[in-house]
XYZ file of C-alpha atoms in Angstrom:
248
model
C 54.889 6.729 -16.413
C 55.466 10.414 -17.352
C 55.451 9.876 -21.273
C 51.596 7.979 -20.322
C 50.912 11.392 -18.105
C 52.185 13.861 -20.545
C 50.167 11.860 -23.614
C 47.099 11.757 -21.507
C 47.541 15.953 -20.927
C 48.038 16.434 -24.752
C 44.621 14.360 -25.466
C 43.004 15.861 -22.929
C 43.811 19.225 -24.512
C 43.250 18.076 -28.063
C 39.441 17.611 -27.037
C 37.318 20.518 -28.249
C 36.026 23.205 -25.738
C 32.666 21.933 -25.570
C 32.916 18.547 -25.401
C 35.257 19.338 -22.360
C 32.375 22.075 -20.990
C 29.814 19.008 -21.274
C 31.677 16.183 -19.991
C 32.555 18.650 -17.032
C 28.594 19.738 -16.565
C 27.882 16.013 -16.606
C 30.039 15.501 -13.788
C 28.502 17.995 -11.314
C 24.815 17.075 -12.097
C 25.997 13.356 -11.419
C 27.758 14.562 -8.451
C 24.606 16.594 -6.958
C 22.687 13.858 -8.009
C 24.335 11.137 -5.694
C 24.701 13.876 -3.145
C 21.329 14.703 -2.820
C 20.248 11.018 -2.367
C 22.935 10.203 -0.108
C 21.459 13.220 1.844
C 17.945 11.944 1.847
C 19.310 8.833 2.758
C 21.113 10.015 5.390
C 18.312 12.417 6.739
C 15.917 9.219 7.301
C 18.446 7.054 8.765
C 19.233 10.430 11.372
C 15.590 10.921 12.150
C 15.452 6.727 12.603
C 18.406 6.733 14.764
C 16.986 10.014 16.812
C 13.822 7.954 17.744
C 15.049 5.193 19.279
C 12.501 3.770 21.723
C 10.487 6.210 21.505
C 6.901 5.876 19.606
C 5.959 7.916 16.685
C 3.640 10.233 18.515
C 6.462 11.503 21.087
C 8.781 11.626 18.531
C 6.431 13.659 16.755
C 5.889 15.980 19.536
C 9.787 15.921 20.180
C 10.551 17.002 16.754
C 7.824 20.061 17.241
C 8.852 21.449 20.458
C 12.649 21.575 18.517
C 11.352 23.360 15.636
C 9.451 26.072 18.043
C 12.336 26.418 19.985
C 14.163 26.901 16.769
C 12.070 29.910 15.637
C 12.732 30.835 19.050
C 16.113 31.334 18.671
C 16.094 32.641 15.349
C 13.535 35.635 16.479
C 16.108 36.088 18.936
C 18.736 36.253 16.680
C 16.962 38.713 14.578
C 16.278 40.528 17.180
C 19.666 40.860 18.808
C 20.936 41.628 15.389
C 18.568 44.208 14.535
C 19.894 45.787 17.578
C 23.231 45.688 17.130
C 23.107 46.650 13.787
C 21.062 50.282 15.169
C 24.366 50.456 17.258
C 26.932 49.694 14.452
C 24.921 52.522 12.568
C 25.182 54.846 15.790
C 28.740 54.245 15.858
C 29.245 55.057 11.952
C 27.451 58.189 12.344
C 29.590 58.628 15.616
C 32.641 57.772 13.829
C 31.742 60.345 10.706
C 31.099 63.021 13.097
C 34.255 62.754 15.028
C 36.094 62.044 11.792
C 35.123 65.617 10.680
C 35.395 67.018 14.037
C 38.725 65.950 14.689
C 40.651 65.486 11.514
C 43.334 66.168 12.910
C 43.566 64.075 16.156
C 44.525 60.858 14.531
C 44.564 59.277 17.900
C 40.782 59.476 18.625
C 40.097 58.401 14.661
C 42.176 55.389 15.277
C 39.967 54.290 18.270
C 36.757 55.322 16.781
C 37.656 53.085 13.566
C 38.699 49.961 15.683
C 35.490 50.800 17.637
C 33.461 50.420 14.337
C 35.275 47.561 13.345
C 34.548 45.872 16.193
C 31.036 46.443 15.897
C 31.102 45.207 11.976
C 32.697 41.536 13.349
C 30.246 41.442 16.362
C 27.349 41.966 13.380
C 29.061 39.279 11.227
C 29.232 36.833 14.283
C 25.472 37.598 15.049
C 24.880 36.899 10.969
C 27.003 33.630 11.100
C 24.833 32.896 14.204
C 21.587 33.488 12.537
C 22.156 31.017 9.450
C 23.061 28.590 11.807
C 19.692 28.929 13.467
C 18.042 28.824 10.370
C 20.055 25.309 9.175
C 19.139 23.500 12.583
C 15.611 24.801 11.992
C 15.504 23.303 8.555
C 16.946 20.165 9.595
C 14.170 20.414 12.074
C 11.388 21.186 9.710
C 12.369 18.064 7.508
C 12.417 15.554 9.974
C 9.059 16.536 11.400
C 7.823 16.768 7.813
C 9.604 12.793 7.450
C 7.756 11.542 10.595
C 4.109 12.889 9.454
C 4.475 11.190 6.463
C 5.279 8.012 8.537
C 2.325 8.431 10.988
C -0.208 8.729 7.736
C 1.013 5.992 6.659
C 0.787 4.101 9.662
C -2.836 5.020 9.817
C -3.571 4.010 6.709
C -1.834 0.718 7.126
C -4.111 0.523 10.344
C -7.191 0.919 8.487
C -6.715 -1.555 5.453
C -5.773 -3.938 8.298
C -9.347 -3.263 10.003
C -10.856 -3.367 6.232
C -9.143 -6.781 5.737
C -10.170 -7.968 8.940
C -13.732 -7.481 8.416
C -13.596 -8.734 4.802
C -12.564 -11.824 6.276
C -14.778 -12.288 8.378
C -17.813 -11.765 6.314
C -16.219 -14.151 3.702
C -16.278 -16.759 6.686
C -19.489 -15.849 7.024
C -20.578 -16.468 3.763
C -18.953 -19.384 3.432
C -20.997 -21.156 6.340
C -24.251 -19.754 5.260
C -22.987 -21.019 1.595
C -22.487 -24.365 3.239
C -25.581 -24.694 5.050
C -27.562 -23.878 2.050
C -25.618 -26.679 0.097
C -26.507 -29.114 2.836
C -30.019 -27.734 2.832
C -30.440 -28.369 -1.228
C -28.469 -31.906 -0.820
C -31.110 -33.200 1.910
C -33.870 -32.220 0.116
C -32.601 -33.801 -3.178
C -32.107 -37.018 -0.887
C -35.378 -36.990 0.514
C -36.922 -36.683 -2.567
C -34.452 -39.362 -4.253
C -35.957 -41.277 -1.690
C -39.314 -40.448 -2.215
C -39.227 -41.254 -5.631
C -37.816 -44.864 -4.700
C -40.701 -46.005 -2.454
C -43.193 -44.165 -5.089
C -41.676 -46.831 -7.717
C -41.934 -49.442 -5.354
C -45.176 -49.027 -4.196
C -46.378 -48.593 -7.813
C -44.588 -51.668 -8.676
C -45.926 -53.633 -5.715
C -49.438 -52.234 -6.617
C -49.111 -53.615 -10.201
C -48.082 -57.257 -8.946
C -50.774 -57.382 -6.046
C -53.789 -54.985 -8.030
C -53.692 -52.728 -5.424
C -51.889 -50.336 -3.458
C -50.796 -51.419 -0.264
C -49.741 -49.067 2.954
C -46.849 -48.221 5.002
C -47.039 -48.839 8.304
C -50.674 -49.476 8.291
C -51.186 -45.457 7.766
C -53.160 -44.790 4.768
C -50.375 -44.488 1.439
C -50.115 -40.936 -0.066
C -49.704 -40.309 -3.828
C -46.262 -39.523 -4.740
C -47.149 -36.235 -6.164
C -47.706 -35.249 -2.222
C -45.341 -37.493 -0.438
C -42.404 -35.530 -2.471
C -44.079 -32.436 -1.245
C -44.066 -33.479 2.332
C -40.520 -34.787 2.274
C -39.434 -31.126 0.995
C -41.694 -29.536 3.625
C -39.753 -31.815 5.873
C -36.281 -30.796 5.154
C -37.501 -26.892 5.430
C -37.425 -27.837 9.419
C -33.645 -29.060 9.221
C -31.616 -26.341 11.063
C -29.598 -23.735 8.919
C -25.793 -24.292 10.487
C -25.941 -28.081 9.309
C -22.688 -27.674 7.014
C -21.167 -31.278 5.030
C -20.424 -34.101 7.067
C -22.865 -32.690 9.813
C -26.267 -34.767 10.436
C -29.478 -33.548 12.182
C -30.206 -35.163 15.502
């Protein structure tokens, strides 16, 4: 196991510089890269978890009354630190002064230094505070910034639901007006089918007998017009009559 080890060190070192300097940089960008993700990953499923029950709207408002108070407490921050920072300069020129004042009382330097270096740790705590606003405000930020993008997208999902909706519907209605029209077309081809029958059979019975006979003891119409009529007719047949359907 150490002669494997030790052969594996000497190969490793036999590699040229760069090769090593690019298979290193190759590492970290695929490193960051998989980071990053699993942060965005990790962000959503947060912001998922976060909402529970709750509907996107209150969620929404949830997330924005965080982020205000965030800025809150950042301003705050800035303030206080501002502040603090006037008195750790106070104290410095406080601590020069008596420095020159009273070289030689090392007693009073001793205090006035721990006195500034208090101050210089109670700005560092204020600084460590600050950029711990400004994270949770960030995380803030993104995960009202995630559930915008979710309510757009809901309401655009709502509206090509409406659009599909009424495409359908007007496709159903076309359909039954297509229908109707069909049926319309296919009487009126029957009725003049049938027109054309008793024409031919009232011209053939009018060749056998030498003249042409009635129906129904009305006086007989040429065919010409008796086509005619039967269209005129089927114009009175009602418009919903779809296939299968008959007029009563």
């Amino acid at each position: 196991g150490k002669a494997k080890a030790k052969q594996a060190d000497e190969e490793v070192e036999e590699q040229p510089e760069g090769e090593q300097a690019a298979a290193t940089e190759g590492a970290i960008v695929e490193v960051k890269a998989k980071a990053k993700a699993k942060a965005k990953g990790g962000l959503r499923k947060k912001v998922l978890e976060g909402m529970g029950d709750k509907s996107l709207d209150q969620a929404l408002a949830e997330a924005k009354e965080v982020v205000a108070t965030a800025d809150a407490r950042i301003a705050e921050a800035a303030a206080l630190e501002e502040a603090q920072e006037a008195q750790a300069k106070a104290a410095r020129e406080e601590f020069e002064k008596a420095k020159a004042e009273v070289a030689a009382a090392g007693n009073e330097e001793l205090e006035a230094t721990a006195a500034h270096q208090k101050l210089l740790l109670k700005v560092l705590e204020l600084t460590e505070k600050e950029e711990q606003e400004r994270r949770s405000l960030l995380e803030a930020q993104k995960a009202l910034a995630l559930m915008e993008v979710m309510a757009v997208k809901q309401k655009k999902l709502q509206e090509l639901e409406e659009k599909r909706r009424a495409a359908t519907e007007a496709a159903e209605v076309a359909k039954k007006n297509l229908l109707a029209q069909r049926q319309i077309e296919k009487d009126a081809l029957e009725a003049t089918r049938r027109a054309l029958d008793e024409a031919k059979a009232l011209k053939a019975q009018a060749r056998g007998t030498g003249k042409r006979p009635s129906v129904g003891g009305e006086p007989e119409l040429p065919p010409a017009k008796r086509i005619v009529t039967a269209f005129d007719e089927q114009e009175t047949l009602p418009a919903t009559l779809v296939d299968g359907d008959t007029a009563v």
